[in-house]
Coordinates of C-alpha atoms in Angstrom, one line a residue:
Chain A
X10 CA 0.0 0.0 0.0
X11 CA 2.7 2.5 1.0
X12 CA 4.5 1.5 -2.3
X13 CA 1.4 2.3 -4.4
X14 CA 0.9 5.6 -2.7
X15 CA 4.6 6.6 -3.1
X16 CA 4.5 5.6 -6.8
X17 CA 1.3 7.6 -7.1
X18 CA 2.9 10.7 -5.7
X19 CA 6.0 10.3 -7.9
X20 CA 3.9 9.8 -11.0
X21 CA 1.4 12.5 -10.1
X22 CA 4.2 15.1 -9.6
X23 CA 5.7 14.6 -13.0
X24 CA 2.3 14.3 -14.8
X25 CA 1.1 17.5 -13.1
X26 CA 4.2 19.3 -14.6
X27 CA 3.5 18.0 -18.1
X28 CA -0.2 19.1 -17.7
X29 CA 0.7 22.5 -16.4
X30 CA 2.5 23.5 -19.5
X31 CA -0.3 22.3 -21.8
X32 CA -3.0 24.0 -19.8
X33 CA -1.1 27.3 -19.6
X34 CA -0.8 27.4 -23.4
X35 CA -4.4 26.6 -23.7
X36 CA -5.6 29.2 -21.2
X37 CA -3.6 31.9 -22.9
X38 CA -4.1 31.2 -26.6
X39 CA -6.9 28.7 -26.8
X40 CA -4.4 26.6 -28.6
X41 CA -4.4 22.7 -28.1
X42 CA -0.8 22.2 -28.3
X43 CA -0.4 18.8 -30.0
X44 CA 3.3 19.2 -30.0
X45 CA 3.5 19.3 -26.2
X46 CA 4.7 15.6 -26.0
X47 CA 7.4 16.3 -28.7
X48 CA 8.6 19.4 -26.6
X49 CA 8.9 17.1 -23.8
X50 CA 11.0 14.6 -25.7
X51 CA 13.2 17.4 -27.0
X52 CA 13.9 18.7 -23.5
X53 CA 14.9 15.2 -22.5
X54 CA 17.3 14.9 -25.5
X55 CA 18.8 18.3 -24.7
X56 CA 19.6 17.2 -21.3
X57 CA 20.9 13.9 -22.6
X58 CA 23.3 15.8 -24.8
X59 CA 24.7 18.1 -22.2
X60 CA 24.7 15.8 -19.1
X61 CA 25.0 12.3 -20.7
X62 CA 27.2 13.1 -23.8
X63 CA 29.3 16.2 -22.8
X64 CA 29.4 15.5 -19.1
X65 CA 28.2 18.9 -17.9
X66 CA 26.6 19.1 -14.4
X67 CA 23.1 18.0 -14.3
X68 CA 21.6 21.2 -13.1
X69 CA 23.3 23.1 -16.0
X70 CA 22.0 20.6 -18.5
X71 CA 18.6 21.0 -17.0
X72 CA 18.8 24.8 -17.3
X73 CA 19.9 24.3 -21.0
X74 CA 16.7 22.2 -21.6
X75 CA 14.6 25.0 -20.1
X76 CA 16.3 27.6 -22.2
X77 CA 16.3 25.8 -25.4
X78 CA 12.5 25.0 -25.0
X79 CA 11.7 28.5 -23.9
X80 CA 13.3 30.0 -27.0
X81 CA 11.6 27.4 -29.2
X82 CA 8.2 28.1 -27.6
X83 CA 8.7 31.9 -28.0
X84 CA 9.8 31.5 -31.6
X85 CA 6.9 29.1 -32.4
X86 CA 4.4 31.6 -30.9
X87 CA 5.8 34.6 -32.5
X88 CA 6.3 33.4 -36.1
X89 CA 3.7 30.5 -36.4
X90 CA 0.8 30.7 -34.0
X91 CA 0.4 34.4 -33.8
X92 CA 0.1 35.0 -37.5
X93 CA -2.1 32.0 -38.1
X94 CA -4.5 33.0 -35.2
X95 CA -4.8 36.5 -36.8
X96 CA -5.5 35.3 -40.2
X97 CA -7.7 32.2 -39.9
X98 CA -11.4 32.4 -39.7
X99 CA -11.8 29.5 -37.3
X100 CA -10.0 28.8 -34.0
X101 CA -9.5 25.3 -34.9
X102 CA -7.0 26.0 -37.7
X103 CA -4.4 26.2 -35.0
X104 CA -4.8 22.6 -34.2
X105 CA -3.5 21.7 -37.7
X106 CA -0.6 24.0 -37.2
X107 CA 0.1 22.3 -33.7
X108 CA 0.0 18.9 -35.4
X109 CA 2.3 20.0 -38.2
X110 CA 4.7 21.3 -35.5
X111 CA 4.5 18.0 -33.6
X112 CA 5.5 16.2 -36.9
X113 CA 8.2 18.7 -37.5
X114 CA 9.7 18.2 -34.0
X115 CA 9.5 14.5 -34.4
X116 CA 11.4 14.8 -37.7
X117 CA 14.1 17.1 -36.1
X118 CA 14.5 14.8 -33.2
X119 CA 14.8 11.7 -35.6
X120 CA 17.4 13.5 -37.7
X121 CA 19.5 14.9 -34.9
X122 CA 19.3 12.3 -32.2
X123 CA 18.2 9.1 -34.1
X124 CA 15.4 6.7 -33.0
X125 CA 17.3 4.8 -30.3
X126 CA 16.3 4.8 -26.7
X127 CA 18.7 7.1 -24.8
X128 CA 19.6 7.1 -21.1
X129 CA 22.0 9.0 -18.9
X130 CA 24.0 7.9 -15.9
X131 CA 22.2 8.1 -12.5
X132 CA 22.4 11.3 -10.7
X133 CA 22.4 9.6 -7.2
X134 CA 23.0 6.0 -6.5
X135 CA 21.3 3.9 -3.9
X136 CA 17.8 2.9 -2.9
X137 CA 15.6 4.0 -0.1
X138 CA 14.2 0.9 1.6
X139 CA 11.8 1.1 4.5
X140 CA 11.3 -2.3 5.9
X141 CA 10.8 -3.7 2.3
X142 CA 7.3 -2.2 2.4
X143 CA 8.4 1.0 0.6
X144 CA 11.2 0.8 -2.0
X145 CA 12.1 3.7 -4.0
X146 CA 15.5 4.5 -5.6
X147 CA 17.0 7.8 -4.4
X148 CA 17.0 9.5 -7.8
X149 CA 13.3 9.0 -8.1
X150 CA 12.7 10.7 -4.8
X151 CA 15.1 13.5 -5.9
X152 CA 13.3 14.0 -9.2
X153 CA 9.9 13.8 -7.4
X154 CA 11.2 16.5 -5.0
X155 CA 12.4 18.7 -7.8
X156 CA 9.1 18.3 -9.7
X157 CA 7.1 19.3 -6.7
X158 CA 9.5 22.3 -6.1
X159 CA 9.1 23.4 -9.7
X160 CA 5.3 23.2 -9.4
X161 CA 5.3 25.3 -6.2
X162 CA 7.7 27.7 -7.8
X163 CA 5.5 28.1 -10.8
X164 CA 2.4 28.6 -8.7
X165 CA 4.2 31.3 -6.7
X166 CA 5.4 32.9 -9.9
X167 CA 1.9 32.9 -11.4
X168 CA 0.4 34.3 -8.2
X169 CA 2.8 37.0 -7.1
X170 CA 5.1 38.2 -10.0
X171 CA 4.0 41.0 -12.5
X172 CA 4.4 38.5 -15.4
X173 CA 2.2 36.0 -13.7
X174 CA -0.5 38.4 -13.0
X175 CA -0.4 39.6 -16.5
X176 CA -0.7 36.0 -17.8
X177 CA -3.5 35.3 -15.4
X178 CA -5.3 38.4 -16.6
X179 CA -4.7 37.3 -20.2
X180 CA -6.2 33.9 -19.5
X181 CA -9.3 35.4 -17.9
X182 CA -10.2 37.9 -20.6
X183 CA -8.0 38.9 -23.4
X184 CA -9.8 42.1 -24.3
X185 CA -10.1 43.4 -20.7
X186 CA -6.5 42.7 -20.1
X187 CA -5.4 44.6 -23.2
X188 CA -7.7 47.6 -22.1
X189 CA -5.9 47.5 -18.7
X190 CA -2.6 48.0 -20.4
X191 CA -1.3 44.5 -20.7
X192 CA 0.9 43.9 -23.8
X193 CA -1.1 41.1 -25.1
X194 CA 1.3 40.0 -27.9
X195 CA 4.4 40.1 -25.6
X196 CA 2.7 38.2 -22.9
X197 CA 1.3 35.6 -25.2
X198 CA 4.8 34.9 -26.3
X199 CA 6.1 34.8 -22.7
X200 CA 3.3 32.5 -21.8
X201 CA 3.9 30.1 -24.7
X202 CA 7.6 30.1 -23.8
X203 CA 6.9 29.3 -20.2
X204 CA 4.6 26.4 -21.3
X205 CA 7.2 25.0 -23.5
X206 CA 9.8 25.5 -20.9
X207 CA 7.9 23.4 -18.5
X208 CA 7.6 20.7 -21.0
X209 CA 11.4 20.9 -21.4
X210 CA 12.0 20.7 -17.7
X211 CA 10.0 17.5 -17.2
X212 CA 11.7 16.0 -20.1
X213 CA 15.1 16.8 -18.7
X214 CA 14.1 15.6 -15.2
X215 CA 12.7 12.3 -16.5
X216 CA 15.5 11.5 -18.8
X217 CA 17.5 10.5 -15.7
X218 CA 15.0 7.8 -14.9
X219 CA 13.1 6.6 -17.8
X220 CA 15.5 7.7 -20.5
X221 CA 14.1 9.2 -23.7
X222 CA 13.1 8.0 -27.2
X223 CA 11.5 9.4 -30.2
X224 CA 8.2 7.5 -29.7
X225 CA 7.4 9.0 -26.4
X226 CA 6.1 12.3 -27.7
X227 CA 2.7 11.2 -28.9
X228 CA 1.6 9.0 -25.9
X229 CA 2.8 11.8 -23.6
X230 CA 0.5 14.3 -25.3
X231 CA -2.4 12.0 -25.1
X232 CA -1.8 11.6 -21.3
X233 CA -1.4 15.4 -20.9
X234 CA -4.8 15.8 -22.7
X235 CA -6.4 13.3 -20.3
X236 CA -5.0 15.2 -17.3
X237 CA -6.2 18.5 -18.6
X238 CA -9.6 17.0 -19.3
X239 CA -9.9 15.6 -15.7
X240 CA -9.0 18.8 -14.1
X241 CA -10.6 21.2 -16.6
X242 CA -9.0 22.9 -19.6
X243 CA -7.2 26.1 -18.9
X244 CA -7.2 25.8 -15.2
X245 CA -3.8 25.6 -13.4
X246 CA -5.1 24.0 -10.2
X247 CA -7.1 21.7 -12.4
X248 CA -4.0 20.6 -14.3
X249 CA -2.3 19.7 -11.0
X250 CA -5.3 17.8 -9.8
X251 CA -5.7 16.0 -13.1
X252 CA -2.0 15.1 -13.0
X253 CA -2.1 13.7 -9.5
X254 CA -5.3 11.9 -10.1
X255 CA -4.0 10.2 -13.3
X256 CA -0.7 9.4 -11.5
X257 CA -2.5 7.7 -8.6
X258 CA -5.0 5.8 -11.0
X259 CA -2.0 4.5 -13.0
X260 CA 0.0 3.5 -9.9
X261 CA -3.0 1.7 -8.4
X262 CA -4.2 0.2 -11.6
X263 CA -0.8 -1.2 -12.3
X264 CA -0.5 -2.7 -8.9
X265 CA -4.0 -4.2 -8.6
X266 CA -4.8 -5.1 -12.1
X267 CA -1.4 -6.4 -13.3
X268 CA -2.5 -10.0 -13.5
X269 CA -5.2 -9.1 -16.0
X270 CA -2.8 -7.7 -18.6
X271 CA -2.8 -4.4 -20.1
X272 CA -6.2 -3.2 -19.1
X273 CA -5.2 -0.3 -16.7
X274 CA -5.3 2.2 -19.4
X275 CA -8.5 0.9 -20.9
X276 CA -10.3 1.2 -17.5
X277 CA -8.8 4.7 -17.1
X278 CA -10.1 5.8 -20.6
X279 CA -13.5 4.4 -19.9
X280 CA -14.0 5.9 -16.5
X281 CA -12.7 9.2 -17.9
X282 CA -15.5 9.1 -20.6
X283 CA -18.0 8.3 -18.0
X284 CA -16.7 11.1 -15.8
X285 CA -16.8 13.6 -18.6
X286 CA -20.3 12.6 -19.5
X287 CA -21.4 13.6 -16.1
X288 CA -19.1 16.7 -15.7
X289 CA -18.1 17.9 -19.1
X290 CA -16.0 20.7 -18.0
X291 CA -13.8 18.5 -15.8
X292 CA -13.2 19.2 -12.0
X293 CA -12.5 22.9 -12.0
X294 CA -12.9 24.1 -15.5
X295 CA -15.2 26.8 -16.8
X296 CA -18.2 25.3 -18.6
X297 CA -17.3 24.9 -22.3
X298 CA -13.8 26.1 -21.8
Chain B
X19 CA -29.4 15.8 -58.3
X20 CA -31.2 18.9 -57.2
X21 CA -30.3 22.5 -57.9
X22 CA -27.2 21.8 -59.9
X23 CA -26.4 24.3 -62.6
X24 CA -25.3 23.0 -66.1
X25 CA -21.8 24.1 -65.3
X26 CA -21.7 22.1 -62.0
X27 CA -23.1 19.1 -64.0
X28 CA -20.4 19.4 -66.5
X29 CA -17.7 19.5 -63.7
X30 CA -19.2 16.3 -62.1
X31 CA -19.2 14.6 -65.6
X32 CA -15.6 15.5 -66.2
X33 CA -14.6 14.4 -62.8
X34 CA -16.4 11.0 -63.2
X35 CA -14.9 10.4 -66.6
X36 CA -11.5 11.3 -65.2
X37 CA -12.0 9.0 -62.3
X38 CA -13.2 5.9 -64.0
X39 CA -11.8 6.2 -67.6
X40 CA -8.9 8.5 -67.8
X41 CA -7.0 7.4 -64.7
X42 CA -7.2 3.7 -65.5
X43 CA -6.2 4.5 -69.1
X44 CA -3.2 6.4 -67.9
X45 CA -2.1 4.0 -65.5
X46 CA -2.5 1.2 -68.1
X47 CA -0.4 2.9 -70.7
X48 CA 2.4 4.0 -68.2
X49 CA 2.4 0.7 -66.4
X50 CA 2.6 2.3 -63.0
X51 CA 0.1 -0.3 -61.4
X52 CA 1.2 0.7 -57.9
X53 CA -0.7 3.9 -58.3
X54 CA -4.0 1.9 -58.1
X55 CA -3.2 1.2 -54.5
X56 CA -2.3 4.8 -53.8
X57 CA -5.4 6.1 -55.4
X58 CA -7.6 3.4 -53.8
X59 CA -6.2 4.5 -50.3
X60 CA -6.8 8.1 -51.2
X61 CA -10.5 7.4 -52.1
X62 CA -11.0 5.4 -48.9
X63 CA -9.3 7.9 -46.7
X64 CA -11.4 10.6 -48.3
X65 CA -14.5 8.7 -47.5
X66 CA -13.5 8.5 -43.7
X67 CA -12.4 12.2 -43.9
X68 CA -15.8 13.2 -45.3
X69 CA -17.3 11.9 -42.0
X70 CA -15.0 14.0 -39.9
X71 CA -15.9 17.0 -42.1
X72 CA -19.6 16.3 -41.4
X73 CA -18.9 16.5 -37.7
X74 CA -17.0 19.8 -38.2
X75 CA -20.2 20.9 -40.0
X76 CA -22.0 20.9 -36.6
X77 CA -19.1 22.6 -34.9
X78 CA -17.4 19.6 -33.4
X79 CA -13.7 18.8 -33.9
X80 CA -13.7 15.1 -34.4
X81 CA -10.3 13.3 -33.8
X82 CA -12.0 9.9 -33.3
X83 CA -12.6 8.7 -36.8
X84 CA -9.7 6.2 -36.6
X85 CA -11.8 4.5 -33.9
X86 CA -14.7 4.0 -36.1
X87 CA -12.6 2.9 -39.1
X88 CA -11.0 0.3 -36.9
X89 CA -14.4 -0.8 -35.6
X90 CA -15.7 -1.1 -39.2
X91 CA -12.5 -3.0 -40.4
X92 CA -12.9 -5.5 -37.4
X93 CA -16.7 -6.0 -37.9
X94 CA -16.3 -6.7 -41.5
X95 CA -13.2 -9.0 -41.0
X96 CA -14.9 -10.9 -38.2
X97 CA -18.1 -11.4 -40.2
X98 CA -16.2 -12.6 -43.2
X99 CA -13.8 -14.9 -41.5
X100 CA -15.8 -16.2 -38.6
X101 CA -19.4 -16.1 -39.9
X102 CA -18.4 -16.8 -43.5
X103 CA -20.5 -13.9 -44.7
X104 CA -20.0 -12.2 -48.1
X105 CA -17.9 -9.0 -47.9
X106 CA -20.7 -7.1 -49.7
X107 CA -23.1 -7.9 -46.9
X108 CA -20.5 -7.3 -44.2
X109 CA -19.8 -3.8 -45.6
X110 CA -23.0 -2.1 -44.7
X111 CA -23.2 -4.1 -41.5
X112 CA -19.8 -2.8 -40.6
X113 CA -20.9 0.8 -41.2
X114 CA -24.1 0.2 -39.2
X115 CA -22.2 -1.2 -36.3
X116 CA -19.9 1.7 -36.2
X117 CA -23.0 4.0 -36.4
X118 CA -24.6 2.1 -33.5
X119 CA -21.4 2.5 -31.4
X120 CA -21.4 6.2 -32.3
X121 CA -25.0 6.6 -31.1
X122 CA -24.1 4.9 -27.8
X123 CA -20.9 6.9 -27.3
X124 CA -22.2 10.0 -28.8
X125 CA -25.2 10.4 -26.5
X126 CA -23.0 11.4 -23.6
X127 CA -19.9 12.9 -25.2
X128 CA -21.7 15.0 -27.8
X129 CA -22.7 17.3 -24.9
X130 CA -18.9 18.3 -24.9
X131 CA -17.8 21.1 -27.0
X132 CA -14.6 22.6 -28.4
X133 CA -11.4 21.2 -27.3
X134 CA -13.1 18.9 -24.7
X135 CA -14.8 17.1 -27.6
X136 CA -11.7 17.0 -29.6
X137 CA -9.8 15.5 -26.7
X138 CA -12.3 12.9 -25.8
X139 CA -12.6 11.7 -29.4
X140 CA -8.8 11.5 -29.5
X141 CA -8.9 9.3 -26.4
X142 CA -11.7 7.2 -28.0
X143 CA -9.3 6.1 -30.7
X144 CA -6.9 4.9 -28.0
X145 CA -9.8 3.2 -26.3
X146 CA -10.8 1.2 -29.4
X147 CA -7.1 0.2 -30.1
X148 CA -6.9 -1.1 -26.5
X149 CA -10.2 -2.8 -26.7
X150 CA -9.1 -4.6 -29.8
X151 CA -6.0 -5.7 -28.0
X152 CA -8.0 -7.0 -24.9
X153 CA -11.0 -8.7 -26.5
X154 CA -10.7 -12.4 -27.5
X155 CA -12.7 -12.1 -30.7
X156 CA -10.3 -9.6 -32.2
X157 CA -7.4 -11.9 -31.6
X158 CA -5.3 -9.4 -29.7
X159 CA -2.2 -8.0 -31.1
X160 CA -1.9 -10.7 -33.7
X161 CA -5.0 -9.3 -35.4
X162 CA -7.1 -11.0 -38.0
X163 CA -5.1 -12.1 -41.1
X164 CA -5.7 -13.7 -44.4
X165 CA -9.2 -12.4 -44.9
X166 CA -10.5 -13.7 -48.3
X167 CA -11.0 -11.2 -51.0
X168 CA -14.5 -10.1 -51.8
X169 CA -16.6 -12.7 -53.4
X170 CA -19.1 -12.4 -56.2
X171 CA -22.3 -10.6 -55.6
X172 CA -25.3 -11.5 -57.7
X173 CA -29.0 -10.6 -57.4
X174 CA -31.5 -12.8 -59.0
X175 CA -28.7 -14.8 -60.7
X176 CA -27.4 -11.7 -62.3
X177 CA -23.7 -11.2 -61.4
X178 CA -23.2 -7.5 -60.5
X179 CA -19.7 -7.9 -59.0
X180 CA -17.4 -10.7 -60.1
X181 CA -15.4 -12.6 -57.4
X182 CA -12.4 -10.5 -56.8
X183 CA -10.2 -13.7 -56.3
X184 CA -10.8 -14.9 -59.8
X185 CA -9.9 -11.5 -61.3
X186 CA -6.6 -10.9 -63.1
X187 CA -6.3 -7.5 -61.6
X188 CA -8.0 -7.2 -58.2
X189 CA -6.3 -3.9 -57.8
X190 CA -8.3 -2.4 -60.5
X191 CA -11.5 -3.9 -59.1
X192 CA -10.6 -2.3 -55.6
X193 CA -9.9 0.9 -57.4
X194 CA -13.3 1.0 -59.0
X195 CA -15.0 -0.1 -55.6
X196 CA -13.3 2.6 -53.7
X197 CA -14.1 5.2 -56.3
X198 CA -17.7 4.3 -56.6
X199 CA -18.0 4.4 -52.8
X200 CA -16.3 7.8 -52.6
X201 CA -18.5 9.2 -55.4
X202 CA -21.6 7.8 -53.6
X203 CA -20.4 9.2 -50.3
X204 CA -19.7 12.7 -51.6
X205 CA -22.9 12.8 -53.5
X206 CA -24.8 11.8 -50.2
X207 CA -22.8 14.5 -48.4
X208 CA -23.6 17.2 -51.0
X209 CA -27.2 16.3 -50.8
X210 CA -27.2 16.2 -47.0
X211 CA -25.6 19.6 -46.7
X212 CA -28.0 21.1 -49.1
X213 CA -31.1 19.5 -47.3
X214 CA -33.1 20.7 -44.4
X215 CA -30.8 18.8 -42.2
X216 CA -27.7 20.6 -43.6
X217 CA -29.3 24.0 -42.9
X218 CA -30.0 22.9 -39.3
X219 CA -26.4 21.8 -39.0
X220 CA -25.2 25.2 -40.2
X221 CA -27.5 26.8 -37.6
X222 CA -25.9 24.6 -34.9
X223 CA -22.4 25.5 -36.1
X224 CA -23.1 29.0 -35.5
X225 CA -24.9 28.9 -32.2
X226 CA -26.3 25.9 -30.6
X227 CA -28.5 27.7 -27.9
X228 CA -30.0 30.0 -30.5
X229 CA -30.8 27.0 -32.8
X230 CA -32.3 25.1 -29.9
X231 CA -34.3 28.1 -28.8
X232 CA -36.1 28.3 -32.2
X233 CA -37.0 24.8 -32.0
X234 CA -34.1 22.7 -33.4
X235 CA -33.8 19.4 -31.7
X236 CA -30.0 19.7 -31.3
X237 CA -29.2 16.7 -29.3
X238 CA -31.1 14.5 -31.9
X239 CA -29.4 16.2 -34.8
X240 CA -25.9 15.9 -33.4
X241 CA -26.3 12.2 -32.6
X242 CA -27.6 11.7 -36.1
X243 CA -24.7 13.5 -37.7
X244 CA -22.2 11.8 -35.5
X245 CA -23.7 8.3 -36.5
X246 CA -23.6 9.2 -40.2
X247 CA -20.0 10.3 -39.8
X248 CA -19.1 7.1 -38.1
X249 CA -21.0 5.0 -40.7
X250 CA -18.8 6.3 -43.4
X251 CA -15.7 5.9 -41.2
X252 CA -16.8 2.3 -40.7
X253 CA -17.2 1.7 -44.4
X254 CA -13.9 3.1 -45.2
X255 CA -12.1 1.1 -42.6
X256 CA -13.9 -2.1 -43.7
X257 CA -12.7 -1.7 -47.3
X258 CA -9.3 -1.0 -46.1
X259 CA -9.2 -4.2 -44.1
X260 CA -10.5 -6.1 -47.2
X261 CA -7.7 -4.7 -49.4
X262 CA -4.9 -5.3 -46.9
X263 CA -6.6 -8.7 -46.2
X264 CA -5.6 -8.2 -42.6
X265 CA -6.6 -6.1 -39.5
X266 CA -4.5 -5.2 -36.6
X267 CA -5.2 -3.0 -33.5
X268 CA -2.6 -0.8 -35.0
X269 CA -4.3 -0.5 -38.4
X270 CA -5.9 2.7 -37.4
X271 CA -4.2 4.7 -34.6
X272 CA -4.3 8.1 -33.0
X273 CA -2.0 9.3 -35.9
X274 CA -4.6 8.2 -38.5
X275 CA -7.4 10.0 -36.5
X276 CA -5.2 13.2 -36.6
X277 CA -4.7 12.7 -40.3
X278 CA -8.3 12.4 -41.1
X279 CA -8.7 15.8 -39.4
X280 CA -5.7 17.3 -41.2
X281 CA -7.3 16.2 -44.4
X282 CA -10.4 18.2 -43.7
X283 CA -8.6 21.3 -42.5
X284 CA -6.3 21.3 -45.5
X285 CA -9.1 21.0 -47.9
X286 CA -11.0 23.7 -46.1
X287 CA -13.9 23.2 -43.7
X288 CA -16.3 25.2 -45.6
X289 CA -16.4 22.9 -48.7
X290 CA -18.0 19.7 -49.1
X291 CA -15.3 18.4 -51.5
X292 CA -12.7 19.8 -49.1
X293 CA -11.8 16.4 -47.6
X294 CA -11.3 14.8 -51.0
X295 CA -8.7 17.3 -52.2
X296 CA -7.1 17.5 -48.7
X297 CA -6.7 13.6 -48.7
X298 CA -5.3 13.7 -52.2
X299 CA -2.8 16.4 -51.5
X300 CA -1.7 15.0 -48.2
X301 CA -1.4 11.4 -49.2
X302 CA 0.3 12.1 -52.6
X303 CA 2.5 14.6 -51.0
X304 CA 3.6 12.1 -48.5
X305 CA 4.1 9.5 -51.1
X306 CA 6.1 11.8 -53.6
X307 CA 8.4 12.9 -50.6
X308 CA 9.4 9.3 -50.2
X309 CA 12.3 10.0 -52.6
X310 CA 13.9 12.2 -50.0
X311 CA 14.4 9.2 -47.7
X312 CA 15.0 10.4 -44.1
X313 CA 14.1 13.9 -44.9
X314 CA 10.6 12.9 -45.8
X315 CA 9.0 13.9 -42.5
X316 CA 10.9 17.1 -42.2
X317 CA 9.9 18.4 -45.6
X318 CA 6.3 17.1 -45.3
X319 CA 5.8 18.9 -41.9
X320 CA 7.6 22.0 -43.1
X321 CA 5.2 22.2 -46.1
X322 CA 2.3 21.8 -43.8
X323 CA 3.5 24.6 -41.6
X324 CA 4.0 26.9 -44.6
X325 CA 0.6 26.0 -46.0
X326 CA -1.1 26.9 -42.7
X327 CA 0.9 30.1 -42.6
X328 CA -0.3 31.3 -46.0
X329 CA -3.6 29.5 -46.3
X330 CA -4.9 29.1 -42.8
X331 CA -8.5 28.6 -44.1
X332 CA -7.7 25.6 -46.3
X333 CA -6.6 25.0 -50.0
X334 CA -10.1 25.6 -51.4
X335 CA -10.1 29.1 -49.9
X336 CA -7.8 30.0 -52.8
X337 CA -10.9 29.6 -55.0
X338 CA -13.2 31.9 -53.1
X339 CA -10.7 34.6 -52.7
X340 CA -10.6 34.9 -56.5
X341 CA -14.3 35.1 -56.7
X342 CA -14.5 37.7 -54.0
X343 CA -15.8 35.9 -51.0
X344 CA -18.4 33.9 -52.6
X345 CA -18.6 31.4 -49.8
X346 CA -20.2 27.9 -50.3

C-alpha cells in the first residue's frame, strides 16, 4: 500500500508538470498544443546531450533544456501561432498547425538524435528501503522533490510576479487585459515560452529515470490531454489535480490489475469518458472552456 | 441531383470520366500499377475524412474517426472470416455497427464542445485500439489475417460484381469499388448539406443555444450527424481491411485520426469536397516525398506549416478569394 501511494505521488508530480505547460498554453491562446509531447521529448534529448554526452553538471543541462525549449516556444508563438490566429477564420486551424509542428519536431529529433532509446548515468545511487514495504530509488525521490519544487515555484510565480499576474489576466479575458494596459502580444509569447519550458523541464528531469526516445512524444501528449480534461482545460489547479489523479490511478491500476494484462489504461479511458459525460468541464474548468 | 447548374453538372461529369476512364487508361499505358493502390487508399481515406468533415459541420472537432474505421474493419473482418459472410453484406453491417457505437458513445460525449470534444474523441481512438488488444474475438495484437478477397455478388442470378479472387487484376477492381463508394459518399454529403438537415447543422455550427431556442432538436441532430459520420468511417475502414486482407489493432491509430482531421482542415472546412482534395494532396504529397528518404517527414511537416501560414483557411479558400468571398 505504501509503495502504491509513493508511486502515485511520484507519477502524479511529473504528470502534473506536463499538464501545467499544456493548460497554460491553452488558457492563454486557446491553442491545443499537440506538440507538447514532442517538446517534452526534445527537452529530454537536450539534457541527454549536455549531461549524458558532454558531461556537464546535471543542473546546467537541465537549465539548457529549459532555455532551449523556452526559446523554441517563443519563436513558435511569434512566427507561427500568432500570424495564423490573426488570419484564420476559425480557431481550430491552430490545431492543424500544432499537429504539423508535432510532426516537424519528431522529424528534427529523428534526424539529430536518431530513434534509439537514450539514457543518462544516474544522478544519485542507492535505494531507499523502508522495511521492504516501501522501496524507492533515491534518484526518483530527488526527481519527485524537484518536480514538486518546480510546481510550487510556478504557482508562486503565477500568483505574485508581475508577469504571472499579466498572464492570469490574459487567460481570464483577453480584451479586458488589453484595455488594462497588458501587452497582449508580448505576454502571449512569454506564456507560450513558459509552457514549452515546463515541457522541457519535465523532459530533462525524467531522462535520468526513464531515458528518452522518439516514440514517447505522442503518448505523452495524449496523457497530458487526459489530465487536462480531468481537471478542466485552462485551469492551473485543475491541471495539477488531473496530473495527481492520473498518477494515482495509474499506480493503483498497475499494482492491482497487473494480472489481467494491459487493461489499466482501458479502464482509465472508460472511466474518464463516464466522468466527462457527467461533468463535461472537468473538475475545475469553466463550462465549455 | 437537385439544384445543380449545367456548369456544375459538367464539372461532375468531367470528374467522373477522369476517375473511371482516364486514370485507369493512363495507369494502363504508363504501367505504374502501384498507383492503383495509392489512389484506392486516397479514395477510402477521403470517405472516412468526409465523415470527420460532417462533424465539423455541426461545430465539433472530431479526432476519433480512426476508432470507427477500426471498428468497421474489425466487424467486416470478423463477419467474413468467422461467420463466412459475403464481404458485400458485411460492408453495410460494418458501417451500421460503427454508427450504433457512435450513437451509444455520442449520446454522452456530444454534450462536450470545443477542445473537450476534440480531446475525448482522441482518447476514444486509443480506447478502441486497447479494446481490440484486450478482446478475445479480435485476436489481440496478432490481429485477423488472411481475410479472403470479396466474393461475387449476384442478385436474382445476375452477377453484379465478380469474385475478386478470380480477377486478373484485383487492384483495378478495388480501385473501382473505392471510387464508386467515394462518389456515392460525396454525393450523399452534398445532398445532405443542401437539405433541411444541412441547414439545421449550419445553424448549430453558429450557435447551438440559439438553434435550440427556435425549436431545433439539437441533441437529436448531433447524434444523427455523428452516426452518419461514423457510418462512413466504418465503411472506409472495412474496405481498407479487405484490401490489406488483414486487420490489426494498430491498423488505425491516433495518428490516423489526426490525419483524417488534417485532411479536412487542409481541404477547407467550408467545402463539401474539401476532404477529398485534402486527402489527395496529403497522401500524394507524403508518397512523392518518399524520394527524400530520411528527410521525408521534415519536408512534409515544413510544407504543412508553410501551407498553414499562408492559407490558414484551407486549400479551397484560394478559389473563393478569387471570386471575391463567394462562400459555399
